[in-house]
Backbone as CSV, one residue per row, in Angstrom:
resi,resn,N_x,N_y,N_z,CA_x,CA_y,CA_z,C_x,C_y,C_z
1,LEU,-59.354,-24.143,61.290,-60.222,-25.294,60.498,-61.467,-24.675,60.669
2,LYS,-62.534,-24.485,59.428,-63.870,-23.588,59.456,-65.350,-24.832,59.281
3,GLY,-65.998,-24.144,59.672,-67.325,-25.439,59.237,-68.352,-24.841,59.422
4,GLU,-69.252,-24.848,58.054,-70.765,-24.809,57.658,-71.041,-26.028,56.801
5,GLY,-72.688,-25.181,56.610,-73.818,-26.775,57.257,-74.975,-26.210,57.566
6,PRO,-76.154,-26.749,57.336,-77.468,-26.900,58.325,-76.390,-26.698,60.371
7,GLY,-76.725,-25.621,60.942,-76.721,-26.348,62.265,-75.402,-26.072,63.008
8,PHE,-74.796,-25.247,61.307,-73.591,-24.928,62.520,-73.409,-23.586,61.976
9,SER,-72.443,-23.027,62.867,-72.792,-21.567,62.894,-71.085,-21.218,61.832
10,SER,-70.869,-20.220,61.126,-69.758,-20.514,59.976,-68.508,-19.956,62.009
11,PHE,-67.556,-20.663,61.884,-66.168,-20.985,63.294,-65.399,-20.474,62.680
12,ARG,-64.475,-20.174,63.213,-62.852,-20.875,62.577,-62.056,-21.269,63.887
13,LEU,-61.014,-21.961,64.058,-60.467,-22.512,65.189,-58.962,-22.549,64.568
14,HIS,-58.465,-21.208,66.121,-56.860,-21.053,65.340,-56.476,-21.806,66.347
15,ALA,-54.642,-22.793,65.919,-54.178,-22.738,66.403,-53.577,-22.132,68.126
16,ALA,-53.257,-23.149,68.954,-53.225,-21.734,69.551,-51.471,-21.574,70.034
17,PRO,-50.664,-20.440,70.541,-49.201,-20.110,70.282,-48.665,-21.230,70.935
18,ARG,-47.308,-21.440,70.463,-46.886,-22.577,71.618,-46.087,-21.448,72.457
19,VAL,-46.195,-22.176,73.682,-45.515,-21.737,74.587,-44.216,-22.884,74.657
20,VAL,-42.607,-21.705,74.898,-41.509,-21.871,74.055,-40.838,-21.866,76.236
21,SER,-40.028,-23.086,76.482,-39.799,-22.889,77.846,-38.458,-21.719,77.793
22,PHE,-37.741,-21.348,79.205,-37.502,-20.111,79.705,-35.709,-21.325,79.310
23,GLU,-35.500,-22.705,79.514,-34.833,-24.489,79.266,-34.663,-23.840,77.764
24,SER,-35.576,-24.295,77.026,-35.949,-24.310,75.520,-35.138,-22.916,74.831
25,ALA,-34.859,-21.941,75.090,-35.004,-20.797,74.518,-33.193,-20.505,74.857
26,LEU,-33.213,-20.844,76.380,-31.789,-20.246,76.693,-30.261,-21.156,75.757
27,GLN,-30.844,-22.539,75.480,-29.894,-23.039,74.757,-30.107,-23.036,73.428
28,VAL,-31.047,-22.778,72.484,-30.954,-22.103,71.361,-30.031,-20.769,71.091
29,PHE,-29.985,-20.430,71.647,-29.215,-19.505,72.064,-27.513,-19.228,72.389
30,MET,-27.616,-19.921,73.588,-26.418,-21.272,73.503,-25.243,-21.692,71.947
31,GLU,-26.777,-22.236,71.677,-26.248,-23.209,69.826,-25.781,-22.098,69.310
32,LEU,-26.335,-20.696,69.314,-25.955,-19.555,68.197,-24.736,-18.618,67.888
33,PHE,-24.876,-18.876,69.743,-23.496,-17.805,69.862,-22.088,-18.978,70.546
34,ASP,-22.236,-20.068,70.692,-21.220,-21.468,71.529,-19.579,-20.860,70.677
35,ARG,-18.886,-20.937,71.030,-17.545,-20.536,70.096,-17.186,-21.350,69.445
36,SER,-18.009,-22.347,68.273,-18.317,-23.095,67.324,-18.733,-21.046,65.925
37,TRP,-20.043,-20.985,67.094,-19.910,-19.296,65.878,-19.284,-18.363,65.711
38,TYR,-19.036,-18.023,66.487,-17.164,-16.959,66.942,-16.581,-17.428,65.923
39,ALA,-16.196,-18.784,66.474,-14.466,-18.971,64.992,-15.106,-18.917,63.801
40,GLY,-16.282,-19.039,63.264,-16.871,-18.967,61.932,-16.884,-17.596,61.784
41,GLN,-17.718,-16.505,61.639,-17.299,-15.809,62.469,-15.905,-14.651,61.847
42,LEU,-14.782,-15.170,62.489,-14.196,-15.127,62.783,-12.955,-15.020,61.746
43,ASP,-12.773,-16.653,61.351,-12.802,-16.572,60.393,-13.511,-15.923,58.561
44,ALA,-14.284,-15.624,58.841,-14.465,-14.780,57.359,-14.081,-13.796,57.372
45,ILE,-14.648,-12.556,58.751,-13.833,-11.776,59.093,-11.661,-11.682,58.670
46,LYS,-11.379,-12.704,58.921,-9.839,-13.081,58.947,-9.889,-12.858,56.998
47,GLN,-10.975,-13.692,56.527,-9.816,-14.521,54.764,-10.600,-12.522,53.987
48,SER,-11.455,-12.317,54.728,-12.026,-10.599,54.459,-10.910,-9.471,53.891
49,VAL,-10.183,-9.275,55.170,-8.973,-8.847,54.989,-7.736,-8.833,54.544
50,GLU,-7.417,-10.215,54.737,-6.547,-10.494,55.663,-5.530,-10.791,54.372
51,ASP,-4.328,-9.908,54.001,-3.071,-10.041,53.295,-2.512,-11.220,52.503
52,PRO,-2.753,-11.949,51.326,-2.403,-12.540,51.055,-1.160,-13.263,51.610
53,ASP,-0.137,-12.458,51.328,1.173,-12.897,51.549,1.420,-12.747,52.779
54,TYR,0.641,-12.824,53.996,0.744,-13.496,54.977,-0.813,-14.134,55.580
55,ALA,-0.846,-15.196,54.273,-1.725,-16.021,54.618,-1.381,-17.584,55.291
56,ASP,-1.590,-17.895,55.959,-1.487,-19.378,56.633,-1.717,-20.124,55.965
57,HIS,-1.016,-20.326,54.831,-1.460,-22.534,54.325,-1.102,-23.416,54.504
58,GLY,-1.168,-23.204,55.998,-1.244,-24.730,56.856,0.031,-24.946,56.548
59,GLU,1.362,-24.293,56.475,2.620,-24.945,56.741,2.992,-24.030,58.353
60,THR,2.645,-25.031,59.072,4.091,-24.223,60.403,5.275,-24.177,59.978
61,HIS,5.502,-22.772,60.032,7.522,-22.299,60.713,7.714,-22.473,61.698
62,VAL,8.807,-22.499,61.441,9.936,-23.031,62.777,10.878,-22.847,63.582
63,LEU,10.910,-21.321,63.990,12.669,-20.857,63.494,13.781,-21.027,65.138
64,GLU,15.164,-22.027,64.481,15.272,-21.892,65.487,16.247,-20.573,66.003
65,VAL,16.418,-20.604,67.371,16.926,-18.848,68.258,17.634,-19.362,68.983
66,VAL,19.759,-19.261,68.395,20.333,-20.619,69.554,20.493,-18.948,70.504
67,ILE,20.495,-18.753,71.700,21.502,-17.808,72.644,22.557,-18.142,72.709
68,ARG,23.963,-17.591,72.013,25.204,-18.336,71.773,25.921,-17.423,72.990
69,GLY,25.830,-16.224,73.718,26.628,-15.483,74.482,26.600,-14.105,74.488
70,ALA,27.272,-13.313,75.228,26.815,-12.053,75.608,28.918,-11.323,75.583
71,THR,28.820,-10.176,76.169,29.646,-9.490,76.604,28.699,-8.033,76.863
72,LEU,28.511,-8.194,78.340,27.801,-7.223,78.694,29.811,-6.513,79.585
73,ASP,28.921,-4.820,78.979,30.441,-3.817,79.621,29.145,-2.935,81.550
74,PRO,29.197,-2.041,82.423,28.854,-1.952,83.062,27.876,-1.219,82.674
75,LEU,27.208,-0.938,84.163,26.381,-0.272,83.410,26.827,1.326,84.062
76,PRO,25.686,2.554,83.470,26.740,4.183,84.382,26.496,3.683,86.075
77,GLN,25.317,3.217,86.692,25.831,3.675,88.000,27.079,2.433,88.556
78,GLU,27.624,1.270,87.809,27.968,0.274,88.576,29.788,0.465,88.527
79,THR,30.321,-0.274,89.489,31.690,-0.082,88.859,33.024,-1.009,89.694
80,SER,31.902,-1.949,89.266,32.622,-3.816,88.724,31.814,-4.324,87.572
81,SER,33.006,-4.559,87.300,31.581,-5.399,85.802,31.605,-7.079,86.216
82,ARG,30.911,-7.700,87.401,30.320,-8.579,87.458,28.843,-8.348,87.200
83,VAL,28.312,-9.229,86.399,26.816,-10.003,86.104,26.484,-10.573,87.828
84,ARG,25.043,-10.561,88.173,24.790,-11.596,89.206,24.504,-12.371,87.942
85,PHE,24.537,-14.090,88.102,24.125,-14.890,87.626,23.036,-14.605,86.357
86,PRO,23.685,-13.701,85.297,23.218,-13.940,84.033,21.729,-14.685,82.791
87,PHE,20.500,-14.337,82.556,20.608,-15.297,81.462,19.854,-14.441,80.481
88,VAL,19.513,-15.059,80.055,17.880,-13.919,78.283,16.735,-14.707,78.617
89,ARG,15.865,-13.570,78.666,14.846,-14.070,78.215,14.140,-13.361,77.097
90,LEU,13.127,-14.331,75.671,12.742,-14.082,74.978,11.639,-13.852,74.619
91,TRP,10.499,-12.709,74.148,9.517,-12.514,74.443,9.109,-12.280,72.716
92,VAL,8.171,-12.204,72.083,8.020,-12.973,70.709,6.569,-11.909,71.177
93,ASP,6.089,-10.505,70.419,5.038,-9.498,69.984,4.066,-9.771,72.039
94,GLY,4.725,-9.248,73.404,5.252,-9.883,74.020,4.488,-10.764,74.997
95,GLU,4.760,-11.555,74.314,4.024,-13.726,75.013,5.285,-13.663,75.059
96,LEU,6.361,-14.043,76.900,7.334,-15.156,77.458,6.863,-16.861,75.817
97,VAL,8.349,-16.394,75.398,8.449,-17.790,74.474,9.616,-18.801,76.012
98,GLY,10.056,-17.845,76.308,11.244,-18.871,76.932,12.770,-18.356,77.796
99,GLU,13.554,-18.968,78.606,14.564,-18.216,79.454,15.643,-18.577,78.598
100,SER,16.669,-18.428,79.348,17.508,-19.209,78.897,18.296,-20.227,80.853
101,SER,19.459,-20.573,80.789,19.368,-21.006,82.574,20.329,-19.600,82.745
102,GLN,20.613,-19.772,84.307,21.557,-19.233,84.643,22.786,-19.058,84.667
103,PHE,24.185,-17.710,83.791,25.349,-18.187,83.860,25.704,-17.389,85.242
104,ARG,26.326,-19.515,85.637,27.056,-19.207,86.872,28.230,-20.317,86.988
105,GLY,28.932,-19.675,86.150,30.633,-19.411,85.255,30.766,-21.464,84.762
106,PRO,31.853,-21.535,84.670,32.928,-20.912,85.190,33.251,-20.332,83.832
107,GLY,34.088,-19.029,84.539,34.817,-17.671,83.712,33.784,-16.696,83.835
108,ASP,34.445,-15.567,83.105,33.465,-14.175,83.166,32.357,-13.635,83.091
109,SER,31.289,-13.341,84.225,30.284,-13.410,83.415,30.022,-12.070,83.313
110,SER,30.815,-11.569,83.280,30.397,-10.477,82.175,30.546,-10.850,81.086
111,LYS,31.106,-11.762,80.587,31.120,-12.437,79.325,31.060,-13.584,78.876
112,PRO,29.109,-13.853,79.328,28.498,-15.755,79.853,28.681,-16.286,78.026
113,ILE,28.534,-17.530,78.401,27.686,-18.274,77.521,27.228,-19.672,77.134
114,TRP,26.321,-19.572,76.604,24.494,-20.704,77.100,24.602,-21.294,76.076
115,ASN,24.591,-21.213,74.553,24.171,-22.040,73.465,24.022,-23.108,73.876
116,GLU,22.299,-22.381,74.447,20.760,-22.588,74.198,19.532,-22.286,73.419
117,ARG,19.068,-22.847,73.150,18.481,-22.668,71.325,17.241,-23.077,72.171
118,MET,16.167,-21.470,70.919,14.605,-22.105,71.676,13.920,-22.005,70.463
119,LEU,12.613,-22.333,69.775,12.030,-22.219,68.901,10.772,-21.917,68.935
120,VAL,11.126,-21.045,67.988,9.725,-19.786,67.549,9.211,-20.163,66.402
121,MET,7.506,-19.794,66.387,6.998,-19.788,65.446,6.335,-18.684,65.063
122,PRO,7.351,-18.218,63.995,7.581,-17.074,63.371,6.137,-15.906,62.825
123,GLN,4.984,-17.220,61.813,3.662,-16.814,61.195,3.177,-15.032,62.126
124,LYS,3.500,-14.515,61.654,2.125,-13.312,61.430,2.787,-12.768,62.717
125,SER,3.933,-12.623,63.435,4.157,-12.432,64.116,5.661,-11.478,64.138
126,TRP,5.639,-10.349,64.701,6.775,-8.504,64.292,7.719,-8.916,65.005
127,CYS,7.492,-8.410,67.098,8.879,-8.565,67.155,9.328,-9.356,68.456
128,ALA,11.108,-9.448,67.984,11.181,-10.795,69.153,12.337,-9.625,69.125
129,ARG,11.780,-9.942,71.273,12.646,-8.936,72.103,13.073,-9.754,72.737
130,LEU,15.126,-9.589,73.845,15.593,-10.355,74.166,16.203,-9.318,75.635
131,GLU,15.584,-9.868,76.110,16.746,-9.154,77.503,17.502,-10.169,78.305
132,VAL,18.933,-9.715,78.842,19.145,-9.389,79.590,19.136,-9.249,80.906
133,CYS,19.235,-10.073,81.744,18.693,-10.053,83.078,19.282,-11.020,83.914
134,GLU,19.057,-10.601,85.160,20.278,-10.925,86.479,19.176,-11.009,88.089
135,GLY,19.995,-11.812,88.098,18.710,-12.346,90.187,19.131,-13.495,89.893
136,SER,19.263,-14.183,91.011,19.816,-15.292,91.945,18.408,-16.133,92.219
137,THR,17.090,-15.103,92.332,15.932,-16.111,92.171,14.686,-15.544,91.265
138,GLU,13.845,-16.436,91.874,12.574,-15.025,90.752,11.688,-14.279,91.344
139,TYR,12.379,-13.817,92.102,11.899,-12.440,92.903,12.999,-11.966,93.694
140,ASP,14.012,-11.914,92.336,15.040,-10.494,92.273,16.129,-10.709,91.223
141,THR,15.029,-10.840,90.736,15.331,-10.029,89.241,15.652,-8.911,88.388
142,SER,16.243,-7.974,87.881,15.898,-7.431,87.437,16.737,-7.294,85.617
143,VAL,15.778,-6.307,85.181,16.638,-6.254,83.810,16.887,-5.644,83.261
144,ARG,18.214,-5.874,83.687,19.805,-4.863,82.827,19.981,-4.468,81.167
145,CYS,19.564,-5.664,80.658,19.308,-4.623,78.640,18.532,-5.184,77.894
146,SER,18.614,-4.807,76.852,18.071,-5.509,75.614,18.065,-5.524,74.474
147,CYS,16.960,-6.033,73.564,17.489,-5.050,72.521,15.961,-6.845,71.698
148,ALA,15.381,-5.984,70.775,14.730,-5.742,69.242,14.972,-5.523,68.049
149,LEU,14.497,-7.237,67.688,14.774,-7.933,66.309,13.529,-7.632,65.899
150,GLY,12.661,-7.491,64.324,11.286,-7.706,63.865,11.869,-9.574,62.600
151,THR,10.529,-10.111,63.521,11.295,-11.085,63.314,10.689,-12.252,61.695
152,GLU,9.706,-11.531,60.808,9.318,-11.614,59.797,11.348,-11.235,58.816
153,GLY,11.549,-10.409,59.130,13.191,-10.544,58.802,14.182,-11.618,58.921
154,LEU,13.854,-12.354,60.349,14.792,-13.212,60.362,14.468,-13.769,59.920
155,TRP,12.847,-14.760,59.595,12.425,-15.366,59.534,13.142,-15.935,58.011
156,ASN,13.130,-14.468,56.677,13.243,-14.266,55.520,14.872,-15.102,55.236
157,THR,15.534,-14.036,56.451,17.132,-13.900,56.207,17.200,-16.105,56.503
158,ALA,16.471,-16.149,57.367,16.590,-17.783,57.702,16.496,-18.870,56.724
159,MET,15.862,-19.234,56.021,15.080,-19.794,54.816,16.322,-19.725,53.668
160,ALA,17.224,-18.739,53.666,18.155,-18.795,53.155,19.118,-19.738,53.953
161,GLY,19.201,-20.182,55.203,20.222,-20.689,55.843,21.474,-20.343,57.486
162,ARG,21.719,-20.437,57.819,22.308,-20.247,58.850,22.333,-18.893,59.472
163,PHE,22.217,-18.280,59.710,23.228,-17.222,59.923,23.325,-16.746,61.447
164,VAL,24.301,-15.564,61.776,25.261,-15.276,63.572,24.624,-13.294,63.089
165,LEU,23.962,-13.317,64.156,23.967,-11.209,64.213,24.587,-11.834,66.050
166,ASP,25.622,-10.050,65.979,25.993,-9.760,67.037,24.895,-8.776,66.948
167,VAL,24.750,-8.376,68.193,23.014,-7.211,68.277,23.669,-6.414,69.177
168,PRO,23.894,-5.295,68.938,24.466,-3.713,70.315,23.026,-4.679,71.261
169,LEU,23.356,-3.886,72.616,22.154,-4.394,73.885,21.955,-2.952,74.579
170,LEU,21.188,-2.398,74.948,20.748,-1.343,75.337,20.326,-1.161,76.751
171,HIS,20.600,-0.376,77.301,20.249,0.538,78.795,19.558,0.718,78.676
172,GLN,18.208,0.904,79.644,17.457,2.789,79.671,18.090,3.592,80.949
173,ALA,18.667,4.391,80.127,19.575,5.753,81.070,18.825,6.258,80.951
174,GLU,18.542,7.237,81.681,17.198,8.386,82.119,17.244,9.431,81.523
175,ALA,19.444,10.170,80.267,18.685,10.486,79.166,17.969,9.868,78.117
176,ALA,18.424,9.198,77.538,18.178,7.898,76.496,19.100,6.695,76.674
177,PRO,18.083,5.595,75.841,19.103,4.058,76.052,20.630,4.271,75.237
178,ILE,21.339,3.763,76.517,23.012,3.489,75.430,23.198,2.478,75.371
179,GLN,24.545,1.857,74.828,24.533,-0.008,74.512,25.459,-0.023,75.891
180,VAL,25.639,-0.851,75.446,26.176,-1.865,77.056,26.133,-2.768,76.619
181,GLY,26.428,-3.545,75.726,27.400,-5.200,75.250,26.577,-5.562,74.138
182,THR,26.715,-6.776,73.487,26.312,-6.582,72.651,26.615,-8.037,72.866
183,ILE,24.953,-9.126,72.180,24.469,-10.426,72.436,24.688,-11.107,71.250
184,SER,25.146,-12.103,71.290,25.722,-13.154,69.817,24.186,-14.073,69.747
185,LEU,23.540,-14.352,68.463,22.310,-15.152,68.043,23.002,-15.443,67.246
186,ALA,22.300,-16.702,67.159,21.972,-17.349,65.365,21.251,-17.811,65.632
187,PHE,20.734,-17.608,63.909,19.118,-17.728,63.807,18.527,-19.406,61.928
188,ARG,18.101,-19.978,62.705,18.491,-21.313,60.579,16.601,-21.594,61.794
189,HIS,16.086,-21.994,59.947,15.459,-22.864,59.953,15.067,-23.994,60.595
190,TRP,13.740,-25.093,62.225,14.292,-25.338,62.794,13.793,-26.747,61.803
191,ASP,15.556,-27.432,61.746,15.176,-28.869,61.630,14.541,-30.557,61.394
192,GLY,13.806,-30.463,63.402,13.099,-31.354,63.578,13.530,-32.055,64.249
193,GLN,15.261,-31.704,64.411,15.787,-32.728,65.739,16.293,-31.890,66.417
194,PRO,15.604,-33.214,67.477,16.261,-32.054,69.295,17.408,-32.397,69.209
195,CYS,18.263,-31.042,70.201,19.109,-31.507,70.516,19.132,-31.932,72.092
196,GLN,20.417,-33.312,71.357,20.873,-34.431,72.497,21.259,-34.463,73.315
197,GLU,21.296,-34.458,75.044,21.498,-34.346,76.790,23.121,-33.971,76.160
198,GLY,23.242,-32.897,76.788,24.737,-32.241,77.080,25.186,-32.216,75.753
199,GLU,24.619,-31.203,74.260,24.649,-31.571,73.201,24.557,-30.174,72.975
200,SER,25.342,-28.824,72.951,25.792,-27.609,72.558,24.909,-27.594,71.344
201,ALA,23.962,-26.591,71.752,23.101,-25.374,70.164,24.138,-25.318,69.114
202,ALA,25.015,-24.956,69.074,26.089,-24.162,68.323,27.072,-23.865,68.984
203,PRO,27.878,-24.446,67.827,28.883,-23.419,68.665,29.311,-21.698,68.853
204,PHE,30.537,-21.479,70.052,30.083,-20.465,70.147,31.733,-19.438,69.610
């Protein structure tokens, strides 16, 4: 503001600087760097570098994995073919998807039958790992053998219809992994229907 005229000296009034409280500044900062801000930045980066062939186009694909049964050979240090309550754990890209029930008979524990299924969303995943474990309690469990499969290949094959694989199971010996059995698995595109109580997912 400038004043001029008789009796007036030239002067200029300047607005005082605005003082912002710490709480107000913190609120602005949090609004800028909240979850939505990060999500927006990550989406922008993803769109810039993502291969269009693997992009998520809004469709949710679900792969049905049926753990049918296994044939378990004795490990090198074992003299008996008996296996303590075997069960199967399924991992996808290092994350646990689920596990089957423990096989407690009737029948030979070295040839367990489960006929249980798990559902997996395979989009953008790389590796499915199945571990055959044994043990009676959560704290008395060990991994006996395992196998690994590429989820992209499984999904592409399942799109053509249900298929069954007998996959070698490997045990990490001192020198190198050795085959100690096979696991029978079935795969298909999930039809959205739940298993009824008492119904097996697929015949073994």
